[in-house]
XYZ file of C-alpha atoms in Angstrom:
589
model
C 0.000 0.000 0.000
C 1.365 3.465 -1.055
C -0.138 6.778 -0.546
C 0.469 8.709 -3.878
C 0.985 12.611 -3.614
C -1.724 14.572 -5.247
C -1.144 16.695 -8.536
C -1.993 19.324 -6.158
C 0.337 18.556 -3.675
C 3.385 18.140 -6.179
C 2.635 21.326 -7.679
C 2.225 23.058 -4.613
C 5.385 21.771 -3.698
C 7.409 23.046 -7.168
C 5.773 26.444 -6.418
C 6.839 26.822 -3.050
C 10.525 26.064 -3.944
C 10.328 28.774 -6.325
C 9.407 31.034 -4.375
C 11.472 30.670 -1.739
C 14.581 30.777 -3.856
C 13.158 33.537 -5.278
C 12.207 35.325 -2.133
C 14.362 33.611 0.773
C 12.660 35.487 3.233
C 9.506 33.744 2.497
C 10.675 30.265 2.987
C 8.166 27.876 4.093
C 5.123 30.403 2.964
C 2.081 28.735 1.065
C 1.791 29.320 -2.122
C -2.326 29.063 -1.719
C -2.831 26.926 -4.509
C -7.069 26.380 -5.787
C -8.532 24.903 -8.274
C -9.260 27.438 -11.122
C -11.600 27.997 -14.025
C -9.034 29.531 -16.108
C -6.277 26.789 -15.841
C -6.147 23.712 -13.617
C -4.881 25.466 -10.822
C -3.966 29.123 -9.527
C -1.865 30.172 -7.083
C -2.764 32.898 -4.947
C -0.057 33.864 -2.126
C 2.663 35.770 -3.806
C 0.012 39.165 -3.406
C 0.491 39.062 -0.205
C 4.028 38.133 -0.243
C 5.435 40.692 -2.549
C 3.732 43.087 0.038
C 5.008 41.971 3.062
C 8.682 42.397 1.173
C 7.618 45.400 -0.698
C 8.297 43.808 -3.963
C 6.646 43.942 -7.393
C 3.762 41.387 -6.912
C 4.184 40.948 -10.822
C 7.952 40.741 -11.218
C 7.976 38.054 -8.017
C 5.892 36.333 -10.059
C 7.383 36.226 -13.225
C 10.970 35.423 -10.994
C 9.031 32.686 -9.510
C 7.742 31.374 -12.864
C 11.056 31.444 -14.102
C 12.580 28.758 -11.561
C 9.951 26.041 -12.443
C 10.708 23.333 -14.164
C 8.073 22.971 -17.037
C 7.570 19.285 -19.490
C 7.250 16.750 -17.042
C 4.386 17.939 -14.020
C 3.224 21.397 -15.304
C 2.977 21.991 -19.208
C 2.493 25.880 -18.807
C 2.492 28.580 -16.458
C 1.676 31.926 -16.842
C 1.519 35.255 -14.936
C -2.442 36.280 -14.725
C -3.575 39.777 -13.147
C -1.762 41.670 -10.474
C -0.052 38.294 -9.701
C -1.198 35.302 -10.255
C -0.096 32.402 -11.468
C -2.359 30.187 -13.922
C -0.912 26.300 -13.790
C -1.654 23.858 -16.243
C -0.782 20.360 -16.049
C 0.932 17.903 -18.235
C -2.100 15.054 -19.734
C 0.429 12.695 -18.729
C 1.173 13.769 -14.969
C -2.784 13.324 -14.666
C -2.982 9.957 -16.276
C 0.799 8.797 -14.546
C -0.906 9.870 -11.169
C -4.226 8.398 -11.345
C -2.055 4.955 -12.320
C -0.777 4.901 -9.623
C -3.683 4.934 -7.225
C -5.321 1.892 -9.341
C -2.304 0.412 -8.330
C -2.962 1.116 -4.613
C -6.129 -0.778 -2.482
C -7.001 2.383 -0.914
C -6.665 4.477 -3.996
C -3.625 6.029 -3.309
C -5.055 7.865 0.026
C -2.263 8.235 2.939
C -3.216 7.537 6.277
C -3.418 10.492 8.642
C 0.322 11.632 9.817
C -0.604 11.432 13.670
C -3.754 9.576 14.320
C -4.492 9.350 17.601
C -8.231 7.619 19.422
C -11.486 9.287 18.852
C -14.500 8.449 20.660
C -17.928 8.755 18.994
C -20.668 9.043 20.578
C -23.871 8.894 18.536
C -27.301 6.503 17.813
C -28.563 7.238 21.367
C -31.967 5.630 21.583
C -34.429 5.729 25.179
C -34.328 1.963 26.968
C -38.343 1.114 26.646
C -39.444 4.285 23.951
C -39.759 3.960 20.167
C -37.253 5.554 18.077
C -38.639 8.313 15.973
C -37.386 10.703 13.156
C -35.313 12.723 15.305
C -33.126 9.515 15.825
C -32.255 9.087 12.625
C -29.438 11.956 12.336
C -27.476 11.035 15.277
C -26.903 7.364 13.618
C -26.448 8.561 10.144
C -23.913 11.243 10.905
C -22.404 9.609 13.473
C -22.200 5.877 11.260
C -20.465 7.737 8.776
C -17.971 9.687 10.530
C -16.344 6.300 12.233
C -15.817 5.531 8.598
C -14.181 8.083 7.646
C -11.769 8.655 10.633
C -11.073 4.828 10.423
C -10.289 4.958 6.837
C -7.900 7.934 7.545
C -6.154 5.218 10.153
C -7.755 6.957 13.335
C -8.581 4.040 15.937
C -12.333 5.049 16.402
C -14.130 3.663 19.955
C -18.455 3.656 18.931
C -20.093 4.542 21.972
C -24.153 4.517 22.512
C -24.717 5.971 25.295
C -28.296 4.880 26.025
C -30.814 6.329 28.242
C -31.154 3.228 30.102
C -31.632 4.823 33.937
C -33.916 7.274 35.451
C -36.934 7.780 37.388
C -39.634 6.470 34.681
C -38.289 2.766 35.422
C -39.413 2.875 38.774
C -42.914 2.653 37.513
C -42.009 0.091 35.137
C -40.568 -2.620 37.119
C -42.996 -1.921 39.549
C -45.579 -2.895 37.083
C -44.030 -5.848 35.520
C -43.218 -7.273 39.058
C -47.103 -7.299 39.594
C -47.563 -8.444 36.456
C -44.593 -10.736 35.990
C -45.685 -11.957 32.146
C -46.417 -8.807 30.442
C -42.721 -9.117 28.562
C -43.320 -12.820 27.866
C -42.838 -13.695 24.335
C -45.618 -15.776 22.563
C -43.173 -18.336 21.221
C -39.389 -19.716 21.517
C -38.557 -18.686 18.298
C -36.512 -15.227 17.324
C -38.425 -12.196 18.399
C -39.151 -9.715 16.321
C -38.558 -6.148 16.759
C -41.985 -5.025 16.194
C -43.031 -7.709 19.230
C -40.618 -6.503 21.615
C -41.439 -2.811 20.946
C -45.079 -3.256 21.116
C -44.553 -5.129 24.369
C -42.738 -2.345 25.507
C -45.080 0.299 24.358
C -48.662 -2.019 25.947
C -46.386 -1.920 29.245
C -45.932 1.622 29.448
C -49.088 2.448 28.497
C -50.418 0.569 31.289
C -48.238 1.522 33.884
C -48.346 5.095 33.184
C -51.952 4.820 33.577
C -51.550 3.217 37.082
C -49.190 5.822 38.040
C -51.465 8.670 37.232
C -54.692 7.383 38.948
C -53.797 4.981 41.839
C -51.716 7.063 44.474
C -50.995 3.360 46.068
C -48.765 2.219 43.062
C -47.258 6.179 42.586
C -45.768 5.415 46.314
C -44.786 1.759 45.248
C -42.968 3.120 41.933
C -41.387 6.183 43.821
C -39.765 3.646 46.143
C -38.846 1.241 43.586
C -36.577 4.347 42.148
C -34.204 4.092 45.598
C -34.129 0.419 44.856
C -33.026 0.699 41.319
C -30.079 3.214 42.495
C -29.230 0.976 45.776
C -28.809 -1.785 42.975
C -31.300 -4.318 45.307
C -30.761 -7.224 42.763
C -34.292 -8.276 42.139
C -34.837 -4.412 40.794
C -31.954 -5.119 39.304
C -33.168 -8.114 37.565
C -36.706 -6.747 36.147
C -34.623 -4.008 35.052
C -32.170 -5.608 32.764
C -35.558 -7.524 30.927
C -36.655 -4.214 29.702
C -32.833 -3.240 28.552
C -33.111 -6.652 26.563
C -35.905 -6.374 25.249
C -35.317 -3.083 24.002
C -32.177 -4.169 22.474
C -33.925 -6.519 20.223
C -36.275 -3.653 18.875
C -33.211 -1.167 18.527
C -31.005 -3.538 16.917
C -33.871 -4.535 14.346
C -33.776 -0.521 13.241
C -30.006 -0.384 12.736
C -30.263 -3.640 11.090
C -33.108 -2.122 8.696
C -30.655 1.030 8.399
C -27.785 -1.448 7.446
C -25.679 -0.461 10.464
C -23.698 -2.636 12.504
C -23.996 -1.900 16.344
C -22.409 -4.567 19.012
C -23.464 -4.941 21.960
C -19.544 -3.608 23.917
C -20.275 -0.087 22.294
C -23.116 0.303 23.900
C -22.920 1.670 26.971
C -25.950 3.383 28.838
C -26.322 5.900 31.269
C -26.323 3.572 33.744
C -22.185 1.896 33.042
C -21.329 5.399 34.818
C -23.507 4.966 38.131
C -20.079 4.117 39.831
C -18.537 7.151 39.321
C -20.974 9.264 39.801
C -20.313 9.929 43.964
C -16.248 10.270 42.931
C -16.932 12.909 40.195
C -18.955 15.077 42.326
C -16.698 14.902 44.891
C -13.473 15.278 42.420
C -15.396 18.478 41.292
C -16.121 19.872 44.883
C -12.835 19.268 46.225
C -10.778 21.215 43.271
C -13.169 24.018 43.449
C -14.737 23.632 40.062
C -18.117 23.035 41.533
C -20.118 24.767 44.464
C -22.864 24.232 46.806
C -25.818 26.664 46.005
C -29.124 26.106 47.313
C -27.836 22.189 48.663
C -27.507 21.788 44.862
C -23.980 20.996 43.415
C -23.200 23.404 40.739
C -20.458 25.058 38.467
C -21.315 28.452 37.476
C -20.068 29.998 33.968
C -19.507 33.965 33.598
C -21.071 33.940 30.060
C -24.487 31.258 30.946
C -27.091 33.498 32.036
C -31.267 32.762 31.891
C -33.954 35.314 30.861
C -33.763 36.913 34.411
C -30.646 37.806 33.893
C -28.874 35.563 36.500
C -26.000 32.997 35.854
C -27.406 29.727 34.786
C -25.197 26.975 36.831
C -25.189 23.459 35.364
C -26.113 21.156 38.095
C -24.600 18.289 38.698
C -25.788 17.070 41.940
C -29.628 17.694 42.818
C -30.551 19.559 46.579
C -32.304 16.008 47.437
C -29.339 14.274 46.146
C -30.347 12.534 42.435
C -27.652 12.626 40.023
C -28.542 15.136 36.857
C -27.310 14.275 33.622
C -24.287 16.165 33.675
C -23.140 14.088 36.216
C -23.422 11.134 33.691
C -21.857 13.223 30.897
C -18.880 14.070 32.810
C -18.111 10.781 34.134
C -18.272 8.993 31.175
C -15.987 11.787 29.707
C -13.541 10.950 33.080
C -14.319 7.345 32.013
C -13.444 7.906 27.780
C -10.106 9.996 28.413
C -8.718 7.987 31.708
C -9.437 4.174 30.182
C -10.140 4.326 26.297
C -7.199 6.864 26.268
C -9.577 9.357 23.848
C -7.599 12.170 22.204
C -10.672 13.583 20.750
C -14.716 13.046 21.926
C -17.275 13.674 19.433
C -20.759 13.766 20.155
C -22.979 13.696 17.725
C -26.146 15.552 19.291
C -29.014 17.399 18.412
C -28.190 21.393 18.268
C -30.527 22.146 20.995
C -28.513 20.334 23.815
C -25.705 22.503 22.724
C -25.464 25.109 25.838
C -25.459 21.566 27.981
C -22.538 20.676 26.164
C -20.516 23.594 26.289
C -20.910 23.953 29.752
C -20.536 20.191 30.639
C -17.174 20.512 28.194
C -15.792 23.627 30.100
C -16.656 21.883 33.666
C -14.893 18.699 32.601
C -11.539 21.477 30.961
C -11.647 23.562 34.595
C -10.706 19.620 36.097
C -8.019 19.248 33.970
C -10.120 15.926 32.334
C -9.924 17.880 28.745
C -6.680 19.985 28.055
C -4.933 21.099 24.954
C -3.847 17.274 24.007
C -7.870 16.032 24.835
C -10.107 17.464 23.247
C -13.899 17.112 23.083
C -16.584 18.597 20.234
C -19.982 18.521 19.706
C -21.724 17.718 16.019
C -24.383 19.252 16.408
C -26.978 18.576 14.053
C -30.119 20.881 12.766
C -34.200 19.123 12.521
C -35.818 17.168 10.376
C -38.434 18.825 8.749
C -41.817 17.651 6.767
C -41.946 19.059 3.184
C -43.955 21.888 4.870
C -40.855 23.064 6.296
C -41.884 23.051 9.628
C -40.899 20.156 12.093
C -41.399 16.321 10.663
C -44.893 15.168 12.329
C -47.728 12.479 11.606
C -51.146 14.412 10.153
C -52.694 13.378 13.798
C -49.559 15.684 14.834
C -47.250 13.034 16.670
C -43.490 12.234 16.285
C -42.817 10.089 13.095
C -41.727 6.599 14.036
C -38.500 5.627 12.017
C -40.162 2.221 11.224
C -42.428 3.072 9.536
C -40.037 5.686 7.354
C -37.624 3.545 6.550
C -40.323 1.181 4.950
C -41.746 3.431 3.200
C -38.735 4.811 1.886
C -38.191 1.186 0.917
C -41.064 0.486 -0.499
C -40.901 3.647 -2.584
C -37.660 2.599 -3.625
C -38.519 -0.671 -4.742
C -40.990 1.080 -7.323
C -38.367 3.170 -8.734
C -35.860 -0.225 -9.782
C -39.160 -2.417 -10.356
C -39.546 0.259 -13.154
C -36.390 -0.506 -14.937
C -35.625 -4.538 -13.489
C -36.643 -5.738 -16.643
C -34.562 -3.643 -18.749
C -31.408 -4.777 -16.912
C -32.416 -8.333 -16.302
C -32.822 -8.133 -12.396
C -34.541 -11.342 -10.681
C -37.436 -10.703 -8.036
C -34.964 -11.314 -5.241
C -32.824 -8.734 -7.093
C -35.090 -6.074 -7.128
C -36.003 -6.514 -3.238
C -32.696 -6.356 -2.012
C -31.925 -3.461 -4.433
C -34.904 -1.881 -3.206
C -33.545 -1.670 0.351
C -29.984 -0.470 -0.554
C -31.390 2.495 -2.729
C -34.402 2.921 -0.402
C -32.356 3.004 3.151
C -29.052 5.008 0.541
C -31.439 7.495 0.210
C -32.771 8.101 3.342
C -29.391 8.017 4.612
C -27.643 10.268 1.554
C -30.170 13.026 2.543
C -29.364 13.233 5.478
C -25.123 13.227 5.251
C -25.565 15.344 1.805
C -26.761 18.590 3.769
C -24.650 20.565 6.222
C -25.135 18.319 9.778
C -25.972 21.689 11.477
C -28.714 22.727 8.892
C -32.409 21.343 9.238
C -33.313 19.683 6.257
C -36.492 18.451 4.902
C -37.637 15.065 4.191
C -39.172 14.690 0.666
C -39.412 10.984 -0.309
C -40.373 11.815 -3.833
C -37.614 13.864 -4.295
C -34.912 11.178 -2.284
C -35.638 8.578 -4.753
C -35.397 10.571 -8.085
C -33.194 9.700 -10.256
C -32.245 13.581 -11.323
C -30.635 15.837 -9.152
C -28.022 15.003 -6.076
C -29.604 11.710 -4.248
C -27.955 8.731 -3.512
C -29.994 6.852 -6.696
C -28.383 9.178 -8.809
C -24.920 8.477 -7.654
C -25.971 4.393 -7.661
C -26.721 4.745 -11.183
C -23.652 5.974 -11.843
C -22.050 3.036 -10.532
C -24.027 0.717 -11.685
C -23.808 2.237 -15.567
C -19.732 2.295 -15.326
C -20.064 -1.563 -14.365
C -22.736 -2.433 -17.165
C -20.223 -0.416 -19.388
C -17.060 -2.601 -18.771
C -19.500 -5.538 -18.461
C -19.976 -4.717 -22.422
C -16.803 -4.208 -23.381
C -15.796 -7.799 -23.350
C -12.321 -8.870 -23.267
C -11.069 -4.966 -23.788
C -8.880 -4.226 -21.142
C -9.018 -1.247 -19.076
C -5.295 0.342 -19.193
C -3.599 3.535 -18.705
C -1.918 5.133 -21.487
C -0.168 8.656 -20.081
C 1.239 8.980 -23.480
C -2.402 10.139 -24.937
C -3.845 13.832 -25.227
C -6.901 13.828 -23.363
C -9.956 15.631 -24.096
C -11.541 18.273 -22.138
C -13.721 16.046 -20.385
C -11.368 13.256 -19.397
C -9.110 15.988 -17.994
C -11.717 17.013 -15.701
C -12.430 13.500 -14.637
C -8.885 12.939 -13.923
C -8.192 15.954 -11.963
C -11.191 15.098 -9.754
C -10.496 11.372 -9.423
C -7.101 12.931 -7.953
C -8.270 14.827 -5.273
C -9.882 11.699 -3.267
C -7.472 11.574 -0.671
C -7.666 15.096 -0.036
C -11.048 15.505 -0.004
C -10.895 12.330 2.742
C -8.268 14.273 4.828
C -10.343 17.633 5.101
C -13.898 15.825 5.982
C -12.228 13.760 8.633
C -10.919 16.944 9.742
C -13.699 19.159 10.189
C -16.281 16.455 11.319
C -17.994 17.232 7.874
C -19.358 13.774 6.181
C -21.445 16.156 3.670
C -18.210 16.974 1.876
C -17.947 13.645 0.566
C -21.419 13.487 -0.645
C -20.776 16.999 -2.381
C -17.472 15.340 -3.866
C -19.474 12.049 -5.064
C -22.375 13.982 -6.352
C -19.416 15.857 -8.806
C -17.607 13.242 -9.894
C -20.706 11.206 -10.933
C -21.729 14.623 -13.094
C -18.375 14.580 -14.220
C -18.239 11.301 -15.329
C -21.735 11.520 -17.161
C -20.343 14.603 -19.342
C -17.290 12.714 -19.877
C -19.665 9.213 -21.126
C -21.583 11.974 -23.277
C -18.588 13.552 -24.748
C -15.941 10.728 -25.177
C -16.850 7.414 -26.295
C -16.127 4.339 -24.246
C -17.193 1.159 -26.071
C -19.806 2.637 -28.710
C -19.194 4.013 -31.433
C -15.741 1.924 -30.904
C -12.994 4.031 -30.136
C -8.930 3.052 -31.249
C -7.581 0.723 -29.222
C -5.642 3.074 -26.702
C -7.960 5.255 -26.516
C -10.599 2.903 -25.617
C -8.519 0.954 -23.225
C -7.578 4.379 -21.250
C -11.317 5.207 -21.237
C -12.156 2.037 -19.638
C -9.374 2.480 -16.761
C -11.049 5.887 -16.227
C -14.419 4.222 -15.952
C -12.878 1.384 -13.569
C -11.225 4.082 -11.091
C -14.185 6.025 -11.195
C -16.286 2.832 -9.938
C -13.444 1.891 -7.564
C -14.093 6.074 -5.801
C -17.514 6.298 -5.906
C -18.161 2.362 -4.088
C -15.622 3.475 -1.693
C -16.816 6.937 -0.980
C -20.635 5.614 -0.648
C -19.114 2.932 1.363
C -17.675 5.627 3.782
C -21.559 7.473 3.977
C -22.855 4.015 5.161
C -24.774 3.204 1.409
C -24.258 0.155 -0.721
C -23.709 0.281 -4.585
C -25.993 -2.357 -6.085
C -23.793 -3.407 -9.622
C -26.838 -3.709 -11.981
C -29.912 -1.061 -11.285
């Protein structure tokens, strides 16, 4: 496996030794080298340069363009404005490049330089509650950034953190103890998801209905809370049934989202009840937090409510329950001391965010975070109907993600049905294609739009074939295989020694900047960057079938064959970059 150095990067390079022979003072300075409609790159920083010296910003230029080497990498450069340079690059660097990362398994991408352990925490589901639209982001996002931190060689550590404690299971075990078979299953076999949820839901429904008219059972449940937190085992017992059983319903919704959770990452509220008593008092003793009102709290100069008055986060309640931030900051004590995290992400709605920054700042005033630890929040916008205002059911309640994902299934289904025959796809073909475009697109959505940006949810317009969704990008794919599936026994091969046409050169120069593309999403926590990048190179690679012909009419021989190994790497970066977002590339659609 070798990582191959971008055209970008080996330009950047030539430039920035010319300019600092040119311009010793400046060594080391970045050239700031873009992309460019007016050549295939420009480079930006000797403005700024030839200011700081109080030089000609167009005779440092022309100097600079005088000490690169031109033939081999860059075919022409040329001075452009008040000092620019326009760089155009050899057909055969492109085509010598892009050889290369066929060559390589991971396309030529390096690993990151210094990759150190990230924690992710994301697809946070209720122990005991259905899982509804708003779930959907925080597994999505999150799914896809392990990914694409693990692909850049970053050891990633999934966490779920689970709300699997509280006050509301007081009132369930107290029912299901006096009414021990309400979580029995009707038969040995596997359960389904849709049994153990609907157990789940009867349950509640029941209990909560107890709770609010028999003031008997409200005292029974109330003191079935202090057993739960003493850990009296027979609590402790009823307790773990409804964690199992609601395991079997959440793992049957990742399953349908074609994500694999095990059961080590997740880790509920409740794996930090140990620490809880040693955080608090970690937190009193250094100061960080103070008594106000019996209450434990940390205060913040810049947190204030509508009154006007500091808002504290509270860690430790006046009668002595645990809030959540005494959860949060343990299991940050607990990610840093034993996972040895360099970097926490959480991947949580927006509107937690003030609970975040001031659980974050608590846990930096401790010394748990510091310059080497650090921890973020991704912080994702709503899901919205097509109305644009938040994603409901016409009787007004929360969308259950079931029931969307099969419908996005089912609609998907419909849209390859159309076209099975065409293509020759079997019945079991067209169901299982149905899911990976169907769950793609719900999923693509999603990752394609800014994670802090609400977005809305239009099935019609997820499974179109026009326009950026996932189905557009799976046709792609599936076109570039049915394409070297037709050109028989032509090989696909790289000839650098060809000119290429407009087209293929843009194809090539975006095939090329993969890796880098990789580098900067992994860096900024930003999977929508690599939807963006897959949504171009499939347009670019549809101009290029329009414009340059592959197998029909036949092209010569070289020509064909170099056409074909553009074709194959283009297959080889799209399945990987879907594969990154969490969405499957059927190879016939």
């Amino acid at each position: 496996m070798a990582s191959v150095p971008s055209l970008a990067s080996s330009v950047n390079q030539r430039v920035a030794d010319a300019l600092a022979s040119a311009l010793p003072e400046a060594g080391g300075a970045d050239p700031l080298l873009r992309r460019s409609d007016r050549a295939d790159f420009q480079a930006n920083g000797i403005l700024a340069l030839a200011k700081k010296a109080k030089a000609n910003p167009r005779e440092l230029a022309a100097t600079v363009v005088g000490g690169i080497p031109t033939g081999d990498l860059i075919q022409e450069i040329e001075v452009s404005g008040p000092g620019f340079l326009n760089i155009t690059i050899t057909d055969r660097a492109i085509i010598e490049t892009l050889a290369a990362r066929a060559g390589d398994d991971r396309l030529g991408v390096p690993f990151a330089a210094n990759p150190g352990t990230t924690v992710i925490d994301y697809a946070q589901p209720n122990v005991a509650k259905e899982m509804h639209v708003g779930h959907l982001r925080s597994a999505v996002i999150g799914a896809a950034m392990v990914e694409i931190l693990e692909f850049t060689g970053e050891k990633v550590v999934r966490r779920h953190h689970i709300g699997d404690w509280g006050t509301q299971f007081g009132m369930l075990i107290q029912y299901l103890l006096e009414h021990p078979h309400e979580l029995d299953h009707k038969s040995d076999v596997e359960v389904s998801g849709e049994e153990a949820m609907s157990n789940l839901n009867r349950l509640y429904k029941a209990s909560r209905g107890l709770f609010d008219s028999d003031e008997e059972f409200k005292t029974r449940a109330r003191a079935r809370v202090v057993d739960l937190q003493a850990g009296e085992p027979e609590t402790l017992e009823l307790w773990q049934r409804f964690v199992d059983e609601s395991k079997i319903y959440f793992y049957s919704v990742f399953n349908k989202l074609d994500m694999d959770i095990q059961d080590p990452d997740v880790v509920g509220e409740s794996g930090y009840n140990d620490m809880l008593v040693e955080t608090c008092e970690l937190l009193e003793e250094s100061g960080v937090a103070v008594r106000s009102n019996g209450a434990l709290c940390v205060f913040f100069d810049d947190v204030k409510g509508p009154d006007g008055n500091p808002t504290p986060l509270i860690v430790r309640k006046s009668d002595g329950g645990f809030g959540y931030a005494a959860t949060d900051l343990s299991a940050i004590r607990d990610r840093v001391g034993k996972l040895g995290a360099t970097e926490l992400i959480y991947v949580v709605d927006a509107r937690q965010s003030l609970h975040f920054k001031m659980v974050f700042e608590t846990a930096r005033r401790a010394g748990w975070l510091n310059d080497e630890v650090k921890a973020v929040q991704l912080a994702f916008g709503t899901v919205l109907g097509k109305d644009g205002k938040p994603f409901k059911t016409r009787e007004g309640e929360t969308v259950r993600l079931v029931d969307l994902l099969d419908e996005a299934v089912e609609r998907a289904t419909a849209v390859v049905r159309e076209k099975a025959e065409k293509v020759g796809l079997t019945e079991a073909e067209i169901v299982e294609n149905g899911q990976y475009v169907g769950i793609g697109a719900v999923k693509y959505a999603d990752l394609s739009t800014s994670a802090s940006r609400d977005y809305k949810f239009d099935l019609d317009q997820m499974v179109s074939l026009n326009g950026d969704t996932s189905v557009y990008l799976q046709y792609a794919y599936a076109r570039i295989k049915s394409i070297l599936r037709r050109a028989g026994d032509r090989e696909p091969v790289a000839h650098p020694e060809l000119e290429l046409a407009p087209a293929e050169r843009a194809l090539g120069l975006h095939l090329d900047h993969f890796g880098e593309l990789i580098a900067e999403a992994a860096a900024d926590h930003a999977p929508h960057k690599v939807a963006a990048y897959l949504y171009q190179l499939s347009s670019l690679f549809t101009t290029f079938y329009d414009q340059c012909p592959v197998v029909k009419p036949e092209p010569e021989l070289v020509v064909g064959e170099n056409r074909l190994f553009l074709c194959e790497l283009t297959a080889r970066t799209l399945t990987k970059g879907m594969s990154l977002l969490g969405i499957r590339t059927p190879e016939k659609l």
